[in-house]
Tab-separated table of C-alpha atoms and ligand atoms in Angstrom:
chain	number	residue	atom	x	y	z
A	1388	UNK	CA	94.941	35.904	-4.882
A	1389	UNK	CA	93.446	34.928	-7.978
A	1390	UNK	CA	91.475	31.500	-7.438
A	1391	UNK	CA	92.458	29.492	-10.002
A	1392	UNK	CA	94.471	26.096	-8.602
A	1393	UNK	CA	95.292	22.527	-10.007
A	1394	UNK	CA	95.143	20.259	-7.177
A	1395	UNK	CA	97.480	17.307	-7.541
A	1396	UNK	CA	96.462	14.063	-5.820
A	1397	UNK	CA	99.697	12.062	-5.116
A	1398	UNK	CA	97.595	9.408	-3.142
A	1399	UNK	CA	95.970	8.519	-6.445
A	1400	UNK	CA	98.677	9.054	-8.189
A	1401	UNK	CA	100.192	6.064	-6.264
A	1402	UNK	CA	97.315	3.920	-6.054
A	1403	UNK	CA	96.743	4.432	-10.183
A	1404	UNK	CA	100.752	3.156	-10.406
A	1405	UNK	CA	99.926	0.098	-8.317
A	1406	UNK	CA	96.474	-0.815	-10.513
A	1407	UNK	CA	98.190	-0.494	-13.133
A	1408	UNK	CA	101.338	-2.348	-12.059
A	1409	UNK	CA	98.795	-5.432	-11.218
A	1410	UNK	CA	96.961	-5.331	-14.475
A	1411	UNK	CA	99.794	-5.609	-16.357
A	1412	UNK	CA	102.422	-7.949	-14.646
A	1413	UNK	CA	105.982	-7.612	-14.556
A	1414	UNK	CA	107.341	-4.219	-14.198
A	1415	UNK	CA	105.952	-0.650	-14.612
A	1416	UNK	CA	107.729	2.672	-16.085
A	1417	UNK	CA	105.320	5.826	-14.496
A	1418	UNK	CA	106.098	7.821	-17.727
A	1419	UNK	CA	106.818	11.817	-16.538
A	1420	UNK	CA	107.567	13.126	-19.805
A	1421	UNK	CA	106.225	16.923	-20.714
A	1422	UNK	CA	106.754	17.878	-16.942
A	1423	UNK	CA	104.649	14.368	-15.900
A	1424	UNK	CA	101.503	15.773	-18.643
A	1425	UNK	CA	101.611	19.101	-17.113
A	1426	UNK	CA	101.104	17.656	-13.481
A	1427	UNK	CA	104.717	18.627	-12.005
A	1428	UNK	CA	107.478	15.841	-12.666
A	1429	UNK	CA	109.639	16.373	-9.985
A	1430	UNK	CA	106.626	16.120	-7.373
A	1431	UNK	CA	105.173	13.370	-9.202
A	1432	UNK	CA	108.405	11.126	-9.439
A	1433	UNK	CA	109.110	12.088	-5.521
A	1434	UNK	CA	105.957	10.438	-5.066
A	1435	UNK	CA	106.267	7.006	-6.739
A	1436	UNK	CA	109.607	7.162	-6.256
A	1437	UNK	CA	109.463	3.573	-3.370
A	1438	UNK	CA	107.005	2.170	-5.307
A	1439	UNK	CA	108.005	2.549	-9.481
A	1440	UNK	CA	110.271	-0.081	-10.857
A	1441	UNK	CA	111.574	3.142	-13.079
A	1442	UNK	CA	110.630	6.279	-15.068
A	1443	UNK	CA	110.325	7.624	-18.510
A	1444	UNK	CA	111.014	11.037	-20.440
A	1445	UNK	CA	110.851	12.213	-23.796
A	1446	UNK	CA	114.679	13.472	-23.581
A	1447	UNK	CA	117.931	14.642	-21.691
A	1448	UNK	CA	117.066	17.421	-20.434
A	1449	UNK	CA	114.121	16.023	-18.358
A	1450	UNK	CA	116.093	13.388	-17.177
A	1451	UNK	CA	118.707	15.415	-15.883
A	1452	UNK	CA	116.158	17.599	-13.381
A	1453	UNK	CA	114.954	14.762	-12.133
A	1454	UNK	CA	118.680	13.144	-11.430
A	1455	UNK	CA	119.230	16.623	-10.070
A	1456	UNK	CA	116.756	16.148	-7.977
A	1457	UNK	CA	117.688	13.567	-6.216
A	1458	UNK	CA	116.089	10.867	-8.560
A	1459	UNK	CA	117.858	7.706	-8.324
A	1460	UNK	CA	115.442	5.180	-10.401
A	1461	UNK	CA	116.093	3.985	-13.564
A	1462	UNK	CA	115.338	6.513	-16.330
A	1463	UNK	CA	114.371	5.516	-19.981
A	1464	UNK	CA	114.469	8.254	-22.755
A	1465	UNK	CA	112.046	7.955	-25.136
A	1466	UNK	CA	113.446	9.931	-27.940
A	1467	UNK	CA	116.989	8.776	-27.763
A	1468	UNK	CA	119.489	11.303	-27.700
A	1469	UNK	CA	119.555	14.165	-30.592
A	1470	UNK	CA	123.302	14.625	-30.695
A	1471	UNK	CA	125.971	12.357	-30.051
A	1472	UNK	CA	127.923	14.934	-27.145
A	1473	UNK	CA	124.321	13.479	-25.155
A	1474	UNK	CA	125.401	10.425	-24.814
A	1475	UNK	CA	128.496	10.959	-22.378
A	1476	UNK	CA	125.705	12.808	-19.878
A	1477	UNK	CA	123.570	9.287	-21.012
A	1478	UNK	CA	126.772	7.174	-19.655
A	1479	UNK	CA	127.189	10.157	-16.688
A	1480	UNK	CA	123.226	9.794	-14.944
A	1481	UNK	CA	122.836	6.327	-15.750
A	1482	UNK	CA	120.197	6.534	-17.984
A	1483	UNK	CA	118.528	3.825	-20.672
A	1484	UNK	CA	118.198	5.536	-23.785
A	1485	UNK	CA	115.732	4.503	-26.564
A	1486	UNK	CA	118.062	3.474	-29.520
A	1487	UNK	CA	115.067	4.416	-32.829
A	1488	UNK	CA	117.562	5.011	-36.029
A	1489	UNK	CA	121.129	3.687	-37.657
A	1490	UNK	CA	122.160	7.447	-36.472
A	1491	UNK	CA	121.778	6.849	-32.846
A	1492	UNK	CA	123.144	3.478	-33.005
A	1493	UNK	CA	126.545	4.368	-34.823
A	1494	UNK	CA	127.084	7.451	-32.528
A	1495	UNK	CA	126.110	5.048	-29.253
A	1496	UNK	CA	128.403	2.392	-30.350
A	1497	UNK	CA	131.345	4.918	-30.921
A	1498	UNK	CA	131.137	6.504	-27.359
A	1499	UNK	CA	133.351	5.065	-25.001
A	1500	UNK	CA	131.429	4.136	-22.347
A	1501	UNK	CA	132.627	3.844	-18.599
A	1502	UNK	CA	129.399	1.627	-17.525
A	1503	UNK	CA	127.899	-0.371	-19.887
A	1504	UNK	CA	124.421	0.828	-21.234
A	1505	UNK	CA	121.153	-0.614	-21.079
A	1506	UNK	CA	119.328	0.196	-24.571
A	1507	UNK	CA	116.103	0.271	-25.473
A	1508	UNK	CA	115.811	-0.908	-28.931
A	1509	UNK	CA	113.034	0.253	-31.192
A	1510	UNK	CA	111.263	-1.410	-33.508
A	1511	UNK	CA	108.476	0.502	-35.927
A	1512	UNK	CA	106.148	-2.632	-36.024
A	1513	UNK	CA	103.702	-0.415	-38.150
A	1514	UNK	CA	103.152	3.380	-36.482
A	1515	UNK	CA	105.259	4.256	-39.242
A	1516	UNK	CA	107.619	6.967	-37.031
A	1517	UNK	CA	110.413	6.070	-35.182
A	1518	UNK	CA	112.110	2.750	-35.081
A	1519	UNK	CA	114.018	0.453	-37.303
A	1520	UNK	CA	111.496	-1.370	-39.383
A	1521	UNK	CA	111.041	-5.322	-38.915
A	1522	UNK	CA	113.385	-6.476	-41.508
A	1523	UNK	CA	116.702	-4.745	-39.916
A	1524	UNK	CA	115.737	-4.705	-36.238
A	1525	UNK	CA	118.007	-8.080	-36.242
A	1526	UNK	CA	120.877	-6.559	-37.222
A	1527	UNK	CA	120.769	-4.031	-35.125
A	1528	UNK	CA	120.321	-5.665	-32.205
A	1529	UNK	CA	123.507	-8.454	-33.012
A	1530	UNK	CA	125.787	-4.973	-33.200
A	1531	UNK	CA	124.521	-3.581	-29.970
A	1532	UNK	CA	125.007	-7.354	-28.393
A	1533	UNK	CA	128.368	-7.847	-29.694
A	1534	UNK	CA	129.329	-4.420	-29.344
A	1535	UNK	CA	130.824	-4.942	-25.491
A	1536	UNK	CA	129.626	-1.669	-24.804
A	1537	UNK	CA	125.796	-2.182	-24.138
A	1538	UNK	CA	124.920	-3.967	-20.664
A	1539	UNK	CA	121.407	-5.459	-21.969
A	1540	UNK	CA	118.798	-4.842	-24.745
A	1541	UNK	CA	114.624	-4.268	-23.964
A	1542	UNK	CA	113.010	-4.340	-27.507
A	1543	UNK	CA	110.345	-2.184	-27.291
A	1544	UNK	CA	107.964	-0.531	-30.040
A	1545	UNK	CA	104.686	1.682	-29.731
A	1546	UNK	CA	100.989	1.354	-30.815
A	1547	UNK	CA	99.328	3.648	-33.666
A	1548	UNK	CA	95.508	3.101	-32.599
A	1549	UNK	CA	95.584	1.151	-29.185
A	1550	UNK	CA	92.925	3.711	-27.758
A	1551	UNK	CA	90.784	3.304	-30.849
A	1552	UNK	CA	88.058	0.875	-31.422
A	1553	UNK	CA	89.174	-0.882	-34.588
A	1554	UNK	CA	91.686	-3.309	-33.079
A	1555	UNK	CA	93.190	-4.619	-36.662
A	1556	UNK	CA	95.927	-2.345	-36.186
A	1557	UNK	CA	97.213	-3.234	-32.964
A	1558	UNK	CA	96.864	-7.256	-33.192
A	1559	UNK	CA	98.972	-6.656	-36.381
A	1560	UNK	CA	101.122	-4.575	-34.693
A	1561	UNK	CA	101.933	-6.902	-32.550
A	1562	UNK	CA	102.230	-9.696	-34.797
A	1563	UNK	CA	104.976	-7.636	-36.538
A	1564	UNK	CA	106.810	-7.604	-33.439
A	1565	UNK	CA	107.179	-10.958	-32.281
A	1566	UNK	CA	108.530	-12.139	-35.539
A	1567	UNK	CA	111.152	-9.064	-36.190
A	1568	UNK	CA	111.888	-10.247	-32.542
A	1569	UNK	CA	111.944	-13.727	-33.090
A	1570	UNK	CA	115.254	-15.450	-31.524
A	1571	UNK	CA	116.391	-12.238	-29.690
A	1572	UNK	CA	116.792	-12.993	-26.401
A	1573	UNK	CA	115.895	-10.167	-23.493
A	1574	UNK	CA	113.361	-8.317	-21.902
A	1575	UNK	CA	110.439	-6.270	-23.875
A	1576	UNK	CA	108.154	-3.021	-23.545
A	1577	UNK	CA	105.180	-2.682	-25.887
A	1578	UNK	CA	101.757	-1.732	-23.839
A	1579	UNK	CA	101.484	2.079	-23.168
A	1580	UNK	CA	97.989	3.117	-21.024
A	1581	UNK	CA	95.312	1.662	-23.591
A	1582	UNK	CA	97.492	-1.238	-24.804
A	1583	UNK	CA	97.859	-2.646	-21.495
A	1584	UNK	CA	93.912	-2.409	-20.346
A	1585	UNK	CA	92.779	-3.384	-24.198
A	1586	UNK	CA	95.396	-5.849	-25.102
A	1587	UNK	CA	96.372	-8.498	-22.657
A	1588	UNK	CA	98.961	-9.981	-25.135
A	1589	UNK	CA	100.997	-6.523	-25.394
A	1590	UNK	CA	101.591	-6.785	-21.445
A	1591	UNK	CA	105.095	-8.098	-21.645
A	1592	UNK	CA	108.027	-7.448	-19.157
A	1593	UNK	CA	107.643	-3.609	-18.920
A	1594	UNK	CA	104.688	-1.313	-18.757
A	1595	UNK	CA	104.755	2.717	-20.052
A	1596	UNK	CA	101.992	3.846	-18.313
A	1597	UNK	CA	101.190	7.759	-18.835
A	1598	UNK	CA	97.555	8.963	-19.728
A	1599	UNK	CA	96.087	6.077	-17.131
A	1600	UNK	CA	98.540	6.881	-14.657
A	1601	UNK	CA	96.776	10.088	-14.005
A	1602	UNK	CA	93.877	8.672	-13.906
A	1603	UNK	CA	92.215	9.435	-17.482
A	1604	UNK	CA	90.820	6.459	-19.163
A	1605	UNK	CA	92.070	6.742	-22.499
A	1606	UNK	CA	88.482	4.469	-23.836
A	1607	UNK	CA	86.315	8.302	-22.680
A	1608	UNK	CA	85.060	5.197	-20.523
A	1609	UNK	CA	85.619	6.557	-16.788
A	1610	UNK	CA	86.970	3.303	-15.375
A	1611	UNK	CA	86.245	3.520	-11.985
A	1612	UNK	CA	89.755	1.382	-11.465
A	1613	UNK	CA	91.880	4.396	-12.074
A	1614	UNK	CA	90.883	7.846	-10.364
A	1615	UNK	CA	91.854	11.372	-11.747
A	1616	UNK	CA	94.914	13.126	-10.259
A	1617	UNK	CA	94.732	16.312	-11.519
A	1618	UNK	CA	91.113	18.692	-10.568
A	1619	UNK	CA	91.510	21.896	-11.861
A	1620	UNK	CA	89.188	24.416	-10.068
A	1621	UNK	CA	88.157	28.200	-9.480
A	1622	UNK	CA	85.705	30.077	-8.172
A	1623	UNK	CA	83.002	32.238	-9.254
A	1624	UNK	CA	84.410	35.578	-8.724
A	1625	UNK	CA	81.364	38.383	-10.224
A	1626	UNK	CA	77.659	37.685	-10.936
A	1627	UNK	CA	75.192	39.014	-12.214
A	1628	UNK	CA	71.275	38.103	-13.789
A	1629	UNK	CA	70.691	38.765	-17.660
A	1630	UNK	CA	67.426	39.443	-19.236
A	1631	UNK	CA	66.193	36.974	-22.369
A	1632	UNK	CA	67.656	37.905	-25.626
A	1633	UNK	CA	70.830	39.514	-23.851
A	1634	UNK	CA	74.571	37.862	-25.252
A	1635	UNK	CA	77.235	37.100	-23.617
A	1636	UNK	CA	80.833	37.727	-24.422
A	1637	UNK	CA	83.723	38.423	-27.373
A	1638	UNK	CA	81.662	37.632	-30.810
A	1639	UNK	CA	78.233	37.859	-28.692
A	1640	UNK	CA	77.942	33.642	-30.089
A	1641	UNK	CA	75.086	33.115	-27.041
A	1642	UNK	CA	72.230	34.869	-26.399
A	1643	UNK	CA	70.078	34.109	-23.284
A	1644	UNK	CA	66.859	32.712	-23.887
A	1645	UNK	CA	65.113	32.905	-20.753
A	1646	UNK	CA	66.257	35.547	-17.567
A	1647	UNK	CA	70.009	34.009	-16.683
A	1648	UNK	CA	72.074	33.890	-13.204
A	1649	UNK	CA	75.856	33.923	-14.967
A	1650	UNK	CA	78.935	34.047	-12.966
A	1651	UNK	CA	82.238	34.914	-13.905
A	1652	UNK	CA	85.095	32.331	-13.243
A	1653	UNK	CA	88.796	32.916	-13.200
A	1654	UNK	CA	90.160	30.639	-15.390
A	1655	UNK	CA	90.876	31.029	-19.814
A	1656	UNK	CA	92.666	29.864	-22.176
A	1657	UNK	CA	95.973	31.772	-20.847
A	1658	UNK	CA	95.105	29.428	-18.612
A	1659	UNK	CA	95.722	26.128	-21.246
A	1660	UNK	CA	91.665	26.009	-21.018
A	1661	UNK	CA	90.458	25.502	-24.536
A	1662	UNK	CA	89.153	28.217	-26.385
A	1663	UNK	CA	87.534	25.868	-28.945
A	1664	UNK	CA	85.185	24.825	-26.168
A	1665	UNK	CA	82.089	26.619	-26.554
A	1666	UNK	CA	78.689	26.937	-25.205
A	1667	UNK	CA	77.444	24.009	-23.364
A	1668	UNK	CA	80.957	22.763	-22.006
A	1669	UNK	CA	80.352	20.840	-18.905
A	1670	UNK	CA	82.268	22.695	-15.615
A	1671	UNK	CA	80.548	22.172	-11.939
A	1672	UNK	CA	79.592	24.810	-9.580
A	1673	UNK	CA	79.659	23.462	-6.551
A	1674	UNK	CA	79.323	20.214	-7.383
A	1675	UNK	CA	76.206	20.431	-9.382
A	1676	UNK	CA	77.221	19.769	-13.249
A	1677	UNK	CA	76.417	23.316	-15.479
A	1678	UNK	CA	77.684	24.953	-18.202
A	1679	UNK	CA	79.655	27.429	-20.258
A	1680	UNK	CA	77.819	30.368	-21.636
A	1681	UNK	CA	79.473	32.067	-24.776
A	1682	UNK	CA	83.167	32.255	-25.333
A	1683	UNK	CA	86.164	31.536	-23.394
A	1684	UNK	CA	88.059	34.773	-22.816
A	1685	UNK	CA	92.010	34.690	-21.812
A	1686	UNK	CA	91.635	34.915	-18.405
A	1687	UNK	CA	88.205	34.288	-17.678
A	1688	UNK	CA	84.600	32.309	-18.777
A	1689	UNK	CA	81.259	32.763	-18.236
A	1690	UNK	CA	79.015	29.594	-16.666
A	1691	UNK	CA	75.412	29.448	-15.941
A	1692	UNK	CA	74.246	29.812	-12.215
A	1693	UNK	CA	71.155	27.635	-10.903
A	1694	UNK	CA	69.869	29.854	-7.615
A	1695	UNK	CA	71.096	32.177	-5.368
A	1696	UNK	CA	72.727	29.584	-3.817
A	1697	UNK	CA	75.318	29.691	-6.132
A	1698	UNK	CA	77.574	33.342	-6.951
A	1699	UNK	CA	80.661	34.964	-5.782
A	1700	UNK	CA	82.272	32.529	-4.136
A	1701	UNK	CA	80.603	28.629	-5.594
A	1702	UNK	CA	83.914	26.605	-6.419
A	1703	UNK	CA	83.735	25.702	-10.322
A	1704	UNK	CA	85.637	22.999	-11.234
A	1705	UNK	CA	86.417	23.234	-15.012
A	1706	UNK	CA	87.666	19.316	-15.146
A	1707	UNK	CA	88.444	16.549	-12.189
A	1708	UNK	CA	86.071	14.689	-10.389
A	1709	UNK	CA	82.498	15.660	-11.510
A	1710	UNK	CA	83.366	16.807	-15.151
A	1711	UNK	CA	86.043	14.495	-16.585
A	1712	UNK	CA	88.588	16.236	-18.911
A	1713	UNK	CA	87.576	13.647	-21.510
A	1714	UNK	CA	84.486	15.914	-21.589
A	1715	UNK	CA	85.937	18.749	-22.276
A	1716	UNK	CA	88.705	17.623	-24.207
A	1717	UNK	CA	85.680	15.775	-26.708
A	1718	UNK	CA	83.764	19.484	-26.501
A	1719	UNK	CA	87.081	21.223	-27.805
A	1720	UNK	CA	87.902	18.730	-30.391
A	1721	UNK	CA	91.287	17.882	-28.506
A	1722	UNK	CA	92.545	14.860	-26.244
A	1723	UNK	CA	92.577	14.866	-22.701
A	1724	UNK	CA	96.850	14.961	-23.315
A	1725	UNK	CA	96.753	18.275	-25.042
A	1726	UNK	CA	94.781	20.128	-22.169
A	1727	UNK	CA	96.930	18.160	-19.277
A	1728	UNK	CA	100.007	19.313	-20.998
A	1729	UNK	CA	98.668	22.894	-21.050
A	1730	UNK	CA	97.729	24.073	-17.942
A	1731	UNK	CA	99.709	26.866	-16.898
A	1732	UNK	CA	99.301	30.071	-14.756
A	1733	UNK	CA	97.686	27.921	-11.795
A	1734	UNK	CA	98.944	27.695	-8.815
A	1735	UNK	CA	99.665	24.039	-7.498
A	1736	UNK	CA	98.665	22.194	-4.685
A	1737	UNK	CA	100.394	18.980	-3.845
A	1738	UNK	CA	97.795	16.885	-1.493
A	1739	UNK	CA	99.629	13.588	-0.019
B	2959	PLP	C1	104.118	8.863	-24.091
B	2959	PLP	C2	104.480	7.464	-24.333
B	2959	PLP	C3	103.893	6.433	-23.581
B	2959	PLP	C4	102.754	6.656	-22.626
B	2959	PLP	O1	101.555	6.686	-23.372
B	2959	PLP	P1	100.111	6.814	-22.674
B	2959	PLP	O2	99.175	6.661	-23.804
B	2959	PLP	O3	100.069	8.193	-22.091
B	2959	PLP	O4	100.038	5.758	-21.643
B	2959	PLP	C5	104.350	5.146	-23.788
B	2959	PLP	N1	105.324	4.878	-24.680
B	2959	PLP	C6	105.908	5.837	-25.421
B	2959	PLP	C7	106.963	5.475	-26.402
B	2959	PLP	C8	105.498	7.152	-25.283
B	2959	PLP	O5	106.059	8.114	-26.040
C-alpha cells in the first residue's frame, strides 16, 4: 500500500478544545466546517462531542451528516441558509442558523416554525462581506424579537485582520459592534482562533474556534499551548546518489551542487501538497529537518538524504510535529487553511 497517511490526533484535538475553552471563558463552538479543515468532521465531532458546548458549519448540508450521524449538539450555520425550502430542514435538525442579509431574514420570518429558532444575527462591523451593517442591525434584530417565531438572538460578527499584526482594524471592529449592539439584550460571538488569543475584549459569551483548534497557531508563532492534530507523513520509497551538476525533476529548476543522497517520497500535489513549494521546503526524514529538491510532481517529491542511514524506508513527514504546516504553507505562498482543507488521497488514521 502506498505510504502516504494523515494521522489524526483526537487526544489533542480534545485537549486544544479545552485550552481554548479556558482562554476564552464562557462557551466554545469547535468549528467543523470544510469536513473539520480537511481533518474528517464526523470523527472529529465524535470526539468532542462530551466536551463542546456546540459546533459550527459553513451550511446545510454539513450539518445534516453530522445530525445523521448521530450528532446531537447544537449546530450553528455559518452561511445561513441559501434558499428558503432550507429552512424547514433548519426547524427539522434543530439547528441555529446565521441570519447575514434582509433575504434570509424575510424568508426565516415567513416559515412557520414548529420550535422556535435560535438565530445568529450578523452584524458586518467592518469586514465588509456578510452581515447587516451597524446602522440597521437594530432593526433587524426588534423583527426577529417580536417576530414570536425566533427562541433567542446571539449577535455575532467576524474579524478582517485578527491574525495580522496591525491591530487598528480589529479594536475598531469591535468598537463598531458594541454600539450597533448597544441596548440589545442577549448573548454574543465575535472571537474566532486569533481574536480570542490576540484580543481579550472580543472573548464574549461564545468562542468559534477553528484554525487553533487543530492546533495551528494562526501568529506562524508555534504556541506551545495548542499542539498540531493533523501530521501528514510518508516514506521514502526509491533512492538513489546524484553526481554535482546533475537536476532533478519536471523543468530540471535544481541542479546538485555537490554528490547528493535523494529519496523519492510518496506524496504530490494530487495529494493537496503544494506545488508552489519549491526547493528548500522544510519536510523531516526521520525526524531530522531536510529538504525538497526540485519540483513537486503529482504523486511524488524529491527530498535530500543525509547518510545511509536514511533511504527506502526513513518516514518523511511533509508537515506535523517537526515541520509545522505554517512552514510550508509560508514556502508556497498559501495559509496553513488552504493546505488543511486539501489533503486528499491519504489514507486516515484516527489515534484516540
Ligand atoms: C471559519 C470561521 C471561524 C473559525 O475561524 P478560525 O480562524 O479558523 O478560528 C469563525 N467564525 C466564522 C464566521 C467562520 O467562518
Amino acid at each position: 500500500m502506498r505510504p502516504l497517511r494523515a494521522d489524526i490526533r483526537l487526544d489533542r484535538l480534545r485537549e486544544n478544545y479545552q485550552t481554548l475553552k479556558r482562554l476564552h471563558g464562557g462557551k466554545m463552538l469547535a468549528v467543523l466546517k470544510a469536513d473539520a479543515y480537511g481533518h474528517g468532521a464526523v470523527r472529529c465531532a465524535h470526539a468532542l462531542a462530551d466536551l463542546a458546548d456546540g459546533f459550527a458549519v459553513a451550511f446545510l448540508e454539513e450539518a445534516v451528516e453530522l445530525r445523521t450521524q448521530g450528532i446531537t449538539q447544537p449546530i450553528v450555520l455559518l452561511e445561513g441558509v441559501f434558499d428558503a425550502a432550507e429552512y424547514a430542514a433548519v426547524d427539522e435538525y434543530g439547528l441555529w442558523p446565521v441570519v447575514a442579509d434582509q433575504w434570509q431574514l424575510e424568508t426565516l420570518l415567513k416559515h412557520e416554525w414548529k420550535t422556535p429558532v435560535k438565530v445568529w444575527l450578523k452584524m458586518d462591523s467592518g469586514m465588509h462581506r456578510a452581515g447587516f451593517f451597524p446602522h440597521n442591525y437594530a432593526s433587524a434584530y426588534t423583527a426577529l424579537a417580536q417576530s414570536g417565531k425566533v427562541s433567542d438572538i446571539v449577535k455575532i460578527s467576524h474579524f478582517a485582520c485578527a491574525d495580522e499584526e496591525e491591530r487598528g482594524m480589529t479594536e475598531m471592529q469591535i468598537e463598531a459592534f458594541d454600539m450597533g449592539c448597544a441596548g440589545l439584550a442577549g448573548e454574543e460571538s465575535l472571537a474566532n482562533s486569533a481574536a480570542m488569543l490576540a484580543y481579550p475584549q472580543a472573548r464574549r459569551d461564545w468562542g468559534r474556534a477553528g484554525l487553533a483548534l487543530y492546533g495551528i497557531d494562526p501568529f506562524l508563532e508555534n504556541d506551545p499551548s495548542i499542539k498540531p492534530v493533523m501530521r501528514l507523513v510518508s516514506r521514502v520509497f526509491a533512492e538513489r546518489v546524484l553526481q554535482p551538476h546533475e537536476p532533478i525533476g519536471y523543468g530540471a529548476s535544481f541542479y546538485t551542487k555537490r554528490s547528493t543522497r535523494v529519496g523519492l517520497a510518496a506524496c504530490g500535489y494530487a495529494d493537496g501538497y503544494p506545488r508552489r513549494a519549491a526547493t528548500g521546503t522544510p519536510v523531516a526524514v526521520n525526524g531530522r529537518r531536510s529538504r525538497i529538491l526540485g519540483r513537486v510532481s503529482m504523486d511524488m517529491l524529491t527530498v535530500e538524504l543525509a547518510d545511509t542511514h536514511e533511504g527506502v524506508g526513513s518516514e518523511v513527514e511533509l508537515w506535523g510535529d517537526t515541520v509545522s504546516i505554517n512552514e510550508v504553507a509560508a514556502a508556497a505562498g498559501t495559509i496553513a487553511y488552504e493546505l488543511l482543507c486539501n489533503v486528499k488521497r491519504a489514507k486516515f488514521v484516527y489515534i484516540q
